Amino acid sequence: MPDSAALAARYRDVRARTEALAEPLAPEDCVVQTMPDISPTKWHLAHVTWFFETFLLRPHLAGYEPLDPRYAFLFNSYYVQAGPRHARDQRGYLSRPTVSEVYAYRAWVDSHMQRLLESDVSPELLAPLLTIGLNHEQQHQELLVTDIKHVFSVNPLRPAYHELPPSPDEAVPAIAWIEIGEGLYEIGHEGDQFCFDNELPRHRHFLERYALADRLVTNAEFQAFMGDGGYEKPELWLSMGWATREQHGWTSPFYWEHRDGKWMTYTLGGMREVDPAEPVCHVSYFEADAYARWSGSRLPTEEEWEVAARSEPIQGTFADAARYHPAPYRRAAGAGFQQIWGDVWEWTRSQYSPYPGYAAAPGALGEYNGKFMANQFVLRGGSCATPQDHIRASYRNFFPPEACWQFTGIRLARDT
Amino acid sequence: MPDSAALAARYRDVRARTEALAEPLAPEDCVVQTMPDISPTKWHLAHVTWFFETFLLRPHLAGYEPLDPRYAFLFNSYYVQAGPRHARDQRGYLSRPTVSEVYAYRAWVDSHMQRLLESDVSPELLAPLLTIGLNHEQQHQELLVTDIKHVFSVNPLRPAYHELPPSPDEAVPAIAWIEIGEGLYEIGHEGDQFCFDNELPRHRHFLERYALADRLVTNAEFQAFMGDGGYEKPELWLSMGWATREQHGWTSPFYWEHRDGKWMTYTLGGMREVDPAEPVCHVSYFEADAYARWSGSRLPTEEEWEVAARSEPIQGTFADAARYHPAPYRRAAGAGFQQIWGDVWEWTRSQYSPYPGYAAAPGALGEYNGKFMANQFVLRGGSCATPQDHIRASYRNFFPPEACWQFTGIRLARDT
Amino acid sequence: MPDSAALAARYRDVRARTEALAEPLAPEDCVVQTMPDISPTKWHLAHVTWFFETFLLRPHLAGYEPLDPRYAFLFNSYYVQAGPRHARDQRGYLSRPTVSEVYAYRAWVDSHMQRLLESDVSPELLAPLLTIGLNHEQQHQELLVTDIKHVFSVNPLRPAYHELPPSPDEAVPAIAWIEIGEGLYEIGHEGDQFCFDNELPRHRHFLERYALADRLVTNAEFQAFMGDGGYEKPELWLSMGWATREQHGWTSPFYWEHRDGKWMTYTLGGMREVDPAEPVCHVSYFEADAYARWSGSRLPTEEEWEVAARSEPIQGTFADAARYHPAPYRRAAGAGFQQIWGDVWEWTRSQYSPYPGYAAAPGALGEYNGKFMANQFVLRGGSCATPQDHIRASYRNFFPPEACWQFTGIRLARDT
Amino acid sequence: MPDSAALAARYRDVRARTEALAEPLAPEDCVVQTMPDISPTKWHLAHVTWFFETFLLRPHLAGYEPLDPRYAFLFNSYYVQAGPRHARDQRGYLSRPTVSEVYAYRAWVDSHMQRLLESDVSPELLAPLLTIGLNHEQQHQELLVTDIKHVFSVNPLRPAYHELPPSPDEAVPAIAWIEIGEGLYEIGHEGDQFCFDNELPRHRHFLERYALADRLVTNAEFQAFMGDGGYEKPELWLSMGWATREQHGWTSPFYWEHRDGKWMTYTLGGMREVDPAEPVCHVSYFEADAYARWSGSRLPTEEEWEVAARSEPIQGTFADAARYHPAPYRRAAGAGFQQIWGDVWEWTRSQYSPYPGYAAAPGALGEYNGKFMANQFVLRGGSCATPQDHIRASYRNFFPPEACWQFTGIRLARDT
């Protein structure tokens, strides 16, 4: 159990990191919501603050008075047990509070959090809540990055968020298949460190023998699929995937544009030519699944992924690299599976379901994960927008199969 | 392998049963489509016929000429590899071919099927295709019944399809929980009899110890949930379930209406008072899941269901009873799990996914099952609209979690 | 004032004519509703009957009992003062009452109408109501024809309603412009014969000098507009017209299809090649307006049309010709304006507004016309689906500017 | 014809007034678009600037280089002949250019406009274009005010734009009816001063004798309509009006909220209690028409309004008063018709149509008015957001009948 000083230091670090992410943005950038799934930067900055206010300050800091009681309504996301809330698809309608008012709200909550951590409330009580609050804020750091990417991408000016260095030319070797034997495996989080409730309980799961690709699918490989008519052959797609493709007119990964005979892609560094050595990114589950079928392979289950990944050291292209874009393939010495951490979230064929014996936490925090267990697929491994100290082998991310504005990519699996 | 005469007899039986189901209907009833999910009776009658024409007569009966080549476009459902097709949500726009023209189409195909079965094409080749065609037609028999129920239900006149006898008053004992021990179970179809590709391959799956309710949830029990505000408490619902409930304004199972202080329900015998001893029916996955959470239980996984059901004899309220409505609880002598066959399809918490090692059939028939493996939940056990000889322990039905126009109900499970 | 026997004879004539129109149809044809604007044949047959029941039998025939009291709900169209009604866009969901039950309803009302006309209720009271009821039924005769055309047109089988004889080749002379001088004209209905309330009161309206084309715009002329990119030049269109064109992807008049290098059109006689000498038909106001702008002309106002038409004898291609399709141009001896009656309703640039001093009738019948006076344009002159004895110079038809499933065409005007 | 110095002074005045209106706003306020009909402040600031750049600088200032050529795409509104443009309903997706970049764009164009006015291009050529540009900017001044009102109103914080002084209690006398005799009147703009093309040509129009209310309908009167069930009686409404009311759930004028038993309304000064002596405001045509029918009156035609108003001096509550909210009734000495200028735009029953002999200007500027002549109603007299020197008796504003976010109100008329 960390002591109060360590908690306070950790709190300051995570909070500062969020503000650093928003630093390159103009106030105007922080207001816009370009589709219901994404939130304005301003809202992210305020909502993570509301989380500490709601779950730590209000119940545990004696005499706490909120800066503005109406923020409870404006900045609750989906915790119905925490009270009513503003409509999700209208977050971009709010010009007030302004960005500087939101920073004042952050400062207000930060100073009271410091007071709470210095109070005589026991660290045993605070630490679990603070830890979930900080993990929650890290998740919104990633969303802040993915969401501002969408905001900039729909602007005909295609503004850049930061400087993205050019990539060296890299040769990518053919996929090697690494086999893993059948067995009754233990799946789920183990140990005392923090995890979300959906990673528990650790339980037994039988796996047949399988093989997993040693690296991610590249842009070059995905372009071969496109060149072979992958987006025109319904027999490669799930029925709902094909309907989605037709509805949106998809002919390439999200953010790609065909200009002057070349495939370009919007990155947070602006428009760039598609790099053949980078892992394909911003594909939906439907595209990942169609690609796998076309290639004669399949996507892994989440258990297959977990068994493979947990023996690899957690290193790779994370948000800490401040690249916010997947890196081209480069063999990492000593690792078996390449790119299994970071770069892109890897779609699994597992639909997001409770583990045997799963129980949600009581109260509003129990709404964190369990209530989303329908019509979502599990993704694993983190991305170039994930803080490195946020991820672990049992971590379960989840998105609907049509989602493609996250940094999502493909690792193949095979029956053997 | 059955001989040709046996196949021909089986063919005639199934085809006649379909026509018997349509017999009480006026031509006008056979045209209407009241929502995109359902199809007009006329379309069912023709589509199952198109199936035999497309997969048996065209490839295997020398010199076969279709009655009308345009029917291939009108009556293909979703087999993209079998060619283009009429829009699903516009099946109710087709007044032609008329019902009697559709019967002429059936007669045309029937006579050629007879010729094919009398030909020198080997039964070894024909039997598998014929069997899938007949199982397919049986599935549409069930859909014909569920769909005409919807058609009649939205008509303010609430016409009846048939005479439904009144039910005796029955006392329903409390649920008893039957425990099943942990173990590595074999799941999926076993043996030489026909099954769909999604029931294969038989594979190992580890189950923790669990308990399953010995009977279905009754209307009386579901009304207790309603009386306790079940439809007003978002904390009982999946997030998507609550959004669906709000969007549609659900306050009761589908087909229920509150009139003069009493809950009535539309049945194929017309409007009737809700029978407290009948299993609750026409609930979505979202309602089943919310009910389970409210009751302190959960829904079973499909594997838990299969292990429990396979030791019970297949008997219960099926379409063969010509009741087309679940029957009130009555203890069946000799059975452990009551009502596990027939009455209502039982929602499981398993999202519809491929079994380990699953491979779809090649060609258009491979589109039968595999391409629907996203955003659907598995249901088990058959219903009062399922032909009894169509069901088995490994049979996997699947519908989206919001679907409620099928005969769907609830069996509870518990961790122990 | 007509006597009872004359009224009864007129009643029988109009009612028989409606049934004759439905005679070629199968029961299945009478059920389908292919867009919210149109109604199933069955509904037309019943609704006009409901009108007599509601406005004559219920208030005036002592002891009248309806055949089925629920029909009042099913067959009210939009008369809110006559009670609640079934949703307009769900008329195609009703398989019951069947067609033969609707005919039984017609017979029931007919026999009671005969009894009413033989009763001692004074003809002075009944004649105005009966006359509006018969004019109402004549309007639905036209709608029955236009609506079944839509139903058949969306069916890939493109069934025919009747035999349409081929047209002779006709040469069409250039448009001649007939000038009419400025002046303060009297506009609106004059005399004792029946008219709708929207044709009253007769009132003064000042017209500048203008010229009106002596004939309708032909298909050949409209194809010249198409060939000149008329559907690709937004500057020719009203803003809302262009948006509508883009939304629907219009590139030709409604019911036209380009097949094998030729323009074909669906007619009630089936698919036919577009006849260059026929008046262009099934164009929306937006297309008529764009064509007029392209041609350097404009559409007439309804007053300009009325002043021109009232000196011409009412003769032309009406429903009485049983052609149900406009006829190719052929000069009528003795007439100045050609085709000013029948063939196609002529769009005017007049938005549908009350005449000065207009007052709607009291009660539910006052809802007949006045409540539609927003976002509609006036059409004049009747069509090939209008009974000849239904039309007159002051008759004001009205449809929204995007409507194109009626028999609507173009006569040009010019400032001089 | 004004000289260049006068034009330049007028230009500076109007431009400065626009910026003064935006002065109280934070950058965040200037970005948001809360419904497709409204535009962000930032967009207004840029679009009016684009107008001068497009119609004056590009064609007439030799060597002019735009600050950013991409702005032509971003800030064109609907002039299809001026090139492609950004989607209207996505103006709120643009965080860039920022507000200060937009001000730099304004400065760039202003300095070049000054150079153009000092150049040897003749004032005879420039004056008409400059005048339309300034009138155009004045129209957007009004829209800037009405649009920011909407933006603030949907924010649960209900921020205020400025300080709105409280109103004195005023007694409002009963409506007096002023009669005007029948006659052939001249309608439309007369004289050499600027007007829009839709006010021309001046033409003759016959009017029957009529009476016009001497003042606007008040909030107190409108509340009587509400109290009498005006929003629950479909017989008072146009058919499309009732459908609109049901779709939106209208039960009061726009911006009204019922709180703690009182009717409040959002104003640019924040939430205030509804003042019974103020003219009712933010009513749609449908509500105005229903109110008139309920009161036994009707709305005037635009010609009736024009004949009455043109003898009254142009004085009243305009934008110049910096109130941006209608004022309570106070009798103006010497005037016959009270409040006929300013306060609220007055709905007329006239649908927006071309005057006899109307011709749109050639080129892109011809798109200004004529292409909107469908499904709009004419409003007259200006509002509290209209610059006083922008209005005149022949001025025709127009909005769809469902629009209610403008400052729109009711003056009654009667047949006599």
Tab-separated table of C-alpha atoms in Angstrom, chain A residues 14-15 18-19 21-22 25 29-52 74-78 88 91-92 94 97 99 102-103 105-106 133 136-151 399 405-406:
chain	number	residue	atom	x	y	z
A	14	VAL	CA	-0.820	11.907	-14.078
A	15	ARG	CA	-2.670	15.219	-13.850
A	18	THR	CA	-3.062	15.304	-19.150
A	19	GLU	CA	-2.456	19.017	-19.248
A	21	LEU	CA	-1.357	16.716	-23.880
A	22	ALA	CA	-3.742	19.672	-24.171
A	25	LEU	CA	-4.260	23.215	-28.522
A	29	ASP	CA	-9.784	23.188	-30.612
A	30	CYS	CA	-10.962	22.174	-27.164
A	31	VAL	CA	-14.668	22.828	-27.819
A	32	VAL	CA	-15.497	20.872	-30.940
A	33	GLN	CA	-17.237	17.483	-31.078
A	34	THR	CA	-17.192	16.017	-34.563
A	35	MET	CA	-19.153	12.849	-33.868
A	36	PRO	CA	-21.127	11.494	-30.916
A	37	ASP	CA	-18.427	8.939	-30.031
A	38	ILE	CA	-15.797	11.544	-29.355
A	39	SER	CA	-15.674	14.271	-26.732
A	40	PRO	CA	-14.220	17.764	-26.772
A	41	THR	CA	-10.819	18.132	-25.099
A	42	LYS	CA	-12.416	20.518	-22.644
A	43	TRP	CA	-14.871	17.864	-21.627
A	44	HIS	CA	-12.112	15.289	-21.061
A	45	LEU	CA	-10.215	17.778	-18.908
A	46	ALA	CA	-13.307	18.403	-16.800
A	47	HIS	CA	-14.755	14.894	-16.669
A	48	VAL	CA	-11.653	13.262	-15.179
A	49	THR	CA	-11.699	16.035	-12.592
A	50	TRP	CA	-15.366	15.383	-11.855
A	51	PHE	CA	-14.398	11.760	-11.216
A	52	PHE	CA	-12.094	12.741	-8.324
A	74	LEU	CA	-22.268	18.712	-17.178
A	75	PHE	CA	-19.348	16.369	-16.572
A	76	ASN	CA	-20.835	13.061	-15.506
A	77	SER	CA	-20.388	10.687	-18.425
A	78	TYR	CA	-22.562	7.612	-17.942
A	88	ARG	CA	-23.425	12.749	-24.720
A	91	ARG	CA	-20.988	17.977	-25.535
A	92	GLY	CA	-19.869	20.109	-28.459
A	94	LEU	CA	-21.133	23.855	-24.674
A	97	PRO	CA	-17.356	26.849	-19.041
A	99	VAL	CA	-11.133	26.338	-21.265
A	102	VAL	CA	-12.095	24.319	-16.797
A	103	TYR	CA	-8.477	24.762	-15.752
A	105	TYR	CA	-11.934	23.716	-11.954
A	106	ARG	CA	-8.952	21.390	-12.241
A	133	GLY	CA	-9.253	7.662	-10.707
A	136	HIS	CA	-9.458	6.477	-15.471
A	137	GLU	CA	-7.604	9.689	-16.262
A	138	GLN	CA	-5.012	7.727	-18.230
A	139	GLN	CA	-7.769	6.190	-20.330
A	140	HIS	CA	-9.017	9.689	-21.083
A	141	GLN	CA	-5.493	10.761	-22.012
A	142	GLU	CA	-5.667	8.215	-24.781
A	143	LEU	CA	-9.163	9.344	-25.773
A	144	LEU	CA	-8.084	12.976	-25.771
A	145	VAL	CA	-5.466	12.085	-28.376
A	146	THR	CA	-7.732	9.904	-30.531
A	147	ASP	CA	-10.534	12.450	-30.349
A	148	ILE	CA	-8.519	15.517	-31.293
A	149	LYS	CA	-7.188	13.501	-34.212
A	150	HIS	CA	-10.757	13.137	-35.444
A	151	VAL	CA	-11.490	16.819	-34.888
A	399	PHE	CA	-15.077	-1.259	-28.764
A	405	TRP	CA	-11.146	6.089	-34.876
A	406	GLN	CA	-9.024	4.359	-32.245
